Coordinates of C-alpha atoms in Angstrom, one line a residue:
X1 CA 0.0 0.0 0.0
X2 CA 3.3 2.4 0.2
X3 CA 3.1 2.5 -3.9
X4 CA 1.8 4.8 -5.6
X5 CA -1.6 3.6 -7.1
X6 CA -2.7 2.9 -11.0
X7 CA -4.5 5.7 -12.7
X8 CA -8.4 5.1 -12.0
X9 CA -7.8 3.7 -8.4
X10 CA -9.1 5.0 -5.4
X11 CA -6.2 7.6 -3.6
X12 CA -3.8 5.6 -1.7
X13 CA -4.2 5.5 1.9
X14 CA -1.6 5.1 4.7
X15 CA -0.8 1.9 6.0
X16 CA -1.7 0.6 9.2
X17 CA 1.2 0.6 10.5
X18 CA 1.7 3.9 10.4
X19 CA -1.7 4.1 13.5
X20 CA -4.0 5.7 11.4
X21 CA -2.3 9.4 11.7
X22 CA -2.6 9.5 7.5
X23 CA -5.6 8.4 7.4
X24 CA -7.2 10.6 10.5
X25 CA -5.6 13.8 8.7
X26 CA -7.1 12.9 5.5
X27 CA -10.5 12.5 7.2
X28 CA -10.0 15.9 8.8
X29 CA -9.6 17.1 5.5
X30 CA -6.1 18.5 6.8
X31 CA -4.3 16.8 3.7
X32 CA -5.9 15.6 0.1
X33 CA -5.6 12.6 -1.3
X34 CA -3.5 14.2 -3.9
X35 CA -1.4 15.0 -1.1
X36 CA -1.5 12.1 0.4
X37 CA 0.5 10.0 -2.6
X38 CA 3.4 12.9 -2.2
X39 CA 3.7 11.8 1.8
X40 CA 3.7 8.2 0.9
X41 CA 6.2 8.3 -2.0
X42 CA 8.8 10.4 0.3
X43 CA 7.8 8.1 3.6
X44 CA 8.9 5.4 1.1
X45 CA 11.9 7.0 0.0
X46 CA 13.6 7.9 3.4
X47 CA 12.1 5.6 6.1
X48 CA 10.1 8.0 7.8
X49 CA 6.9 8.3 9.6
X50 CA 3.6 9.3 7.8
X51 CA 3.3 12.8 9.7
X52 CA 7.3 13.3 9.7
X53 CA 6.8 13.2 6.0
X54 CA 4.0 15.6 5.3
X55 CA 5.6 18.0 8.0
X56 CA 8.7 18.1 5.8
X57 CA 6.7 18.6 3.0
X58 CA 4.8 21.5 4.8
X59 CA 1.8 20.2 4.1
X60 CA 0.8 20.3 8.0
X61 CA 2.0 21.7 11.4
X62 CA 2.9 20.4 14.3
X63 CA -0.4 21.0 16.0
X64 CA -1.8 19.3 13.1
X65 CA 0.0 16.2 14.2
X66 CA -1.1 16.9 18.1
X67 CA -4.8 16.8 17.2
X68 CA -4.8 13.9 15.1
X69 CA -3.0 12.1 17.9
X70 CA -5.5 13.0 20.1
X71 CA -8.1 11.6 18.5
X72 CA -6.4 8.6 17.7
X73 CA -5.8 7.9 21.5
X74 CA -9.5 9.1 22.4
X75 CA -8.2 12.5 23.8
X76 CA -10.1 15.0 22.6
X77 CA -9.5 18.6 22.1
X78 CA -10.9 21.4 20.2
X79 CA -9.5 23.8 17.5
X80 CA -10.2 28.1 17.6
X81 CA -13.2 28.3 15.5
X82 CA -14.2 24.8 15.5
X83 CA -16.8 25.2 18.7
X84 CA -18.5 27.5 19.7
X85 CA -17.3 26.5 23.1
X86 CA -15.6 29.8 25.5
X87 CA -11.8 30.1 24.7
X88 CA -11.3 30.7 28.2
X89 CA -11.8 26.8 28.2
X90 CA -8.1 26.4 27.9
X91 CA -8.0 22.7 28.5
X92 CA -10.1 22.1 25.4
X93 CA -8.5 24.4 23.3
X94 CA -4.5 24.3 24.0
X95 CA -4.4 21.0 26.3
X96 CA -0.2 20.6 26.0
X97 CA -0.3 24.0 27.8
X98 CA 1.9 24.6 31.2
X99 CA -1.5 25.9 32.3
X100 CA -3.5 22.6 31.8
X101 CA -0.7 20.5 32.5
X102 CA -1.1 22.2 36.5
X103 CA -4.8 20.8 36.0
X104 CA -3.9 17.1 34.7
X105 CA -1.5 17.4 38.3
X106 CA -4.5 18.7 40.0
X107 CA -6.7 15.9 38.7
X108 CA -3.6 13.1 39.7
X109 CA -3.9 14.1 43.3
X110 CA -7.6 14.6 43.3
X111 CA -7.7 10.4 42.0
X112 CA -5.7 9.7 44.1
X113 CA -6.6 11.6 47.7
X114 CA -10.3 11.5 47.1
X115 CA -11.6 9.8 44.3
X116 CA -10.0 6.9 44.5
X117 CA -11.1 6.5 48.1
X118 CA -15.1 5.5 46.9
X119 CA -16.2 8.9 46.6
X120 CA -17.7 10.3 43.3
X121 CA -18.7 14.0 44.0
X122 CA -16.5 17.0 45.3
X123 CA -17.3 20.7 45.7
X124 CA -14.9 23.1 44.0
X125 CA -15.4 26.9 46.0
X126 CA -13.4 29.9 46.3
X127 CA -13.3 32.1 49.5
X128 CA -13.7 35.4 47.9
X129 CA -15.6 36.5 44.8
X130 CA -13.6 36.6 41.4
X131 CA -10.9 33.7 42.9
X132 CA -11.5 32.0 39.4
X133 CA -13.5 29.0 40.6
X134 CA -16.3 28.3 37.9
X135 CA -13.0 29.1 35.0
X136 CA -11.1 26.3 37.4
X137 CA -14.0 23.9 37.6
X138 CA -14.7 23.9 34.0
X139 CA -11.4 23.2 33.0
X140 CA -11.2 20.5 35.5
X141 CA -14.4 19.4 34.4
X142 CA -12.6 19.1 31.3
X143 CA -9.4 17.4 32.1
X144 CA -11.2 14.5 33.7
X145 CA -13.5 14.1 31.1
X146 CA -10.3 13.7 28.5
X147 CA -9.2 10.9 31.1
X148 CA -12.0 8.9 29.5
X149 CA -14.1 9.5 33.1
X150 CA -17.7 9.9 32.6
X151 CA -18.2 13.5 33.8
X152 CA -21.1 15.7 35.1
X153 CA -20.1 19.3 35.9
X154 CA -23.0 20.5 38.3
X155 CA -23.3 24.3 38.2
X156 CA -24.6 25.0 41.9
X157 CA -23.6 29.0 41.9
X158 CA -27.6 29.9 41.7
X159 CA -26.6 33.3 42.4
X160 CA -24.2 34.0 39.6
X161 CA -23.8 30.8 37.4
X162 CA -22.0 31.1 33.9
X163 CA -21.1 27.4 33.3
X164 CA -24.0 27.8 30.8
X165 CA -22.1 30.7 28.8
X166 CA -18.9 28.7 29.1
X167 CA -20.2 25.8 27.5
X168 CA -22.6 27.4 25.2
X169 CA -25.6 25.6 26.4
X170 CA -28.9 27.3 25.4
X171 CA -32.3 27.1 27.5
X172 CA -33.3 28.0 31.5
X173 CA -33.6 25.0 32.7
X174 CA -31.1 23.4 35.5
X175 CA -30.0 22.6 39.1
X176 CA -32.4 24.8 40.3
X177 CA -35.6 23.6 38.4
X178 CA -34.9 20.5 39.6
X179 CA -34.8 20.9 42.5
X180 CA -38.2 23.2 42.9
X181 CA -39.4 19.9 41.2
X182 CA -40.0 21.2 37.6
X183 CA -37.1 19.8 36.0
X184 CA -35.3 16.0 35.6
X185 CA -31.9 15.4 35.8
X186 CA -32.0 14.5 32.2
X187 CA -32.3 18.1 31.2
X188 CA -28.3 18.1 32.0
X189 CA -26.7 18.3 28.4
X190 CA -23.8 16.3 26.7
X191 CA -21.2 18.5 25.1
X192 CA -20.5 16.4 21.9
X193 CA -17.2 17.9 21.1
X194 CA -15.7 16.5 24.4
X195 CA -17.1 13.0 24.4
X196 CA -17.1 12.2 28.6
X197 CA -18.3 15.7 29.5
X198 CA -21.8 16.3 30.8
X199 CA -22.8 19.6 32.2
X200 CA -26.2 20.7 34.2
X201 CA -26.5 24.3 34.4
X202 CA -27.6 26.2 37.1
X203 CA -31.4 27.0 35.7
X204 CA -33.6 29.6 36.4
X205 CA -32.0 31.4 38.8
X206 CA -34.2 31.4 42.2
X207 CA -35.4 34.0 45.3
X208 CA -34.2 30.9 47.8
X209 CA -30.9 29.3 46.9
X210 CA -30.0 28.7 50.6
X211 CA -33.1 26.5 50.8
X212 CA -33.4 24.6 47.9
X213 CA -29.5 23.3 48.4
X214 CA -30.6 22.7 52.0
X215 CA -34.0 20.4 50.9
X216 CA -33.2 16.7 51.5
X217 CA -34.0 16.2 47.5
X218 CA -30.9 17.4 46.9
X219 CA -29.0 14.4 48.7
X220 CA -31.4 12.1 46.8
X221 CA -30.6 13.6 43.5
X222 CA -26.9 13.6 44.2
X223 CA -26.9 10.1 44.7
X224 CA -28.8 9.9 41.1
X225 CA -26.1 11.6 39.5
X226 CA -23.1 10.0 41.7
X227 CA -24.8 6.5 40.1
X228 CA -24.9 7.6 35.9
X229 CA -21.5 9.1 36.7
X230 CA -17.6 9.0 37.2
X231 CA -17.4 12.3 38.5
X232 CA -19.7 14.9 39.4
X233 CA -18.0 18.5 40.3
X234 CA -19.9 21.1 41.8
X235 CA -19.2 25.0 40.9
X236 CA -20.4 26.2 44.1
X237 CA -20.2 30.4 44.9
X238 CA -17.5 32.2 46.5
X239 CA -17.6 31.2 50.5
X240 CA -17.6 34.9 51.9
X241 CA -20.6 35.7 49.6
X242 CA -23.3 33.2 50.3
X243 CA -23.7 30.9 52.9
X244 CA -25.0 28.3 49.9
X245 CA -21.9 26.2 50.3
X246 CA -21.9 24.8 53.4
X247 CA -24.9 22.9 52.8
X248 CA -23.3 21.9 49.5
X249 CA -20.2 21.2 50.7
X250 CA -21.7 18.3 53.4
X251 CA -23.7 17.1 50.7
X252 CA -20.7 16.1 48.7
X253 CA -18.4 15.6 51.5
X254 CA -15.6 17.3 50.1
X255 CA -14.1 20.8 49.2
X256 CA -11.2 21.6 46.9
X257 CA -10.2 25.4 48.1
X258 CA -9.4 27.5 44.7
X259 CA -7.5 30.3 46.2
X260 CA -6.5 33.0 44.0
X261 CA -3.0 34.3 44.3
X262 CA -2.0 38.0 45.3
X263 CA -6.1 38.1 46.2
X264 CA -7.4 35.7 48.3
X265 CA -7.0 36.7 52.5
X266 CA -5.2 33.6 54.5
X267 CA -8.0 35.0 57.2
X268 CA -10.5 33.8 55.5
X269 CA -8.9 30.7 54.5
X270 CA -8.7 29.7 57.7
X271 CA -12.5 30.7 58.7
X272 CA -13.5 29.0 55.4
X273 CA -11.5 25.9 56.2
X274 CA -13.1 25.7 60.0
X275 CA -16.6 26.2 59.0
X276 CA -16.6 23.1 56.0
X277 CA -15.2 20.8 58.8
X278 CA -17.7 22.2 61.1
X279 CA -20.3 21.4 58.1
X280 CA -19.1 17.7 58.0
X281 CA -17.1 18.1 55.1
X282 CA -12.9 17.5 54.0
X283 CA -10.9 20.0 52.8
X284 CA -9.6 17.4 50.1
X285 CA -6.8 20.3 49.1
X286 CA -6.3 23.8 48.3
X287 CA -5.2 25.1 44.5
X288 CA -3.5 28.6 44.0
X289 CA -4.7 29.7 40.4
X290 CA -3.5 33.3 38.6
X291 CA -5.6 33.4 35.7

């Protein structure tokens, strides 16, 4: 299959052996078939790789050759302009970033510490308004859902949620509408372009947020969503801003403390940190973020 084909063929394809990578950049239209015969006649000629050849040929880029390998190994990531996912979704869009490489660390020691340890939910809160926890969830959200782990990302901030502008998800319903018993957990919706990602918006935003995170529903329906997932993560609002979390936070047992640097007050940190284990719940770990 290395030679080049009789006139009237069908375009040559890669070989097998070469895992697909010609044959996933033709398919992302990246390279023709025309193309495709030039690669193979020089991967013939010097010994190379599939994608070593077309690079030298300058047919693709590097980050050509990152996305196709992605798919190949079920990693999936997205391209500017391909979704109309937020760019601030950085471990979608540039995943072999120093940035998301912090969060793959982040999600290591979370497997390891907590989730690893039979539980399946975790709260993810900041002390003090505009730490970054909803950009940090979604990202995590993200990083464990490229792990092949079925993922919900539960958007609890009924006071200012934007999980739903993040992700591009259309309609009111969510958390809350479920809760208030007009809604079904099935209402939570699958982002396509990120294969294990599932994300349930924080719906129509309600007078009572305190209560309806405090109704014994909401431990039932965490258990529902604990049993059709991996991992659930819960955006929850900024600690010194609404006492929403606590409730939260014993639901799910555990807290990971986004803390944002230059920002965030140790004092509160500790009063945070005293009142969750005072709520029942674990600390699980604590994340300095700058973005």
């Amino acid at each position: 299959m290395n030679h080049p084909l009789p006139i009237n063929s069908a375009p040559a394809k890669p070989n097998s052996g070469d895992s697909s990578i010609g044959a996933l950049l033709l398919e992302s239209g990246k390279i023709t078939p025309e193309s495709a015969e030039r690669v193979l006649r020089m991967q013939k000629e010097l010994g190379i790789r599939f994608g070593e050849a077309a690079q030298r040929l300058g047919l693709i880029t590097d980050a050509d050759i990152q996305q196709v390998l992605a798919r190949q190994f079920d990693y999936p990531y997205l391209t500017p302009g391909e979704s109309k996912l937020s760019p601030h979704l950085v471990a979608a869009f540039q995943p072999f970033s120093p940035q998301v490489e912090m969060l793959r660390a982040v999600r290591s020691q979370l497997m390891l510490r907590w989730f690893a340890r039979g539980h399946k939910s975790l709260t993810i809160m900041g002390v003090e308004p505009g730490d970054g926890t909803s950009l940090f969830a979604a990202n995590l959200a993200v990083v464990f859902s490229q792990l092949g782990e079925d993922t919900l990302l539960v958007d609890a901030n009924l006071r200012n949620p934007v999980q739903h502008e993040l992700f591009d998800i259309k309609g009111r319903q969510g958390l809350s509408d479920i809760l208030a018993g007009r809604g079904e957990s099935s209402i939570a919706t699958k982002i396509d372009s990120l294969l294990s990602l599932t994300v349930l918006p924080a719906g129509t935003l309600p007078p009572n947020p305190l209560e309806l995170l405090s109704r014994s529903g909401f431990s039932a329906l965490n258990l529902q969503l604990e049993a059709a997932h991996d991992i659930v993560l819960y955006d929850a609002p900024a600690f010194a801003t609404a006492s929403d979390v606590l409730p939260l936070a014993a639901r799910t047992g555990g807290v990971l403390l986004v803390v944002r640097k230059n920002s965030t007050s140790l004092d509160n940190v500790s009063i945070f940190t005293d009142q969750v284990t005072q709520a029942g719940a674990k600390v699980v770990g604590s994340v300095l973020v700058d973005f």
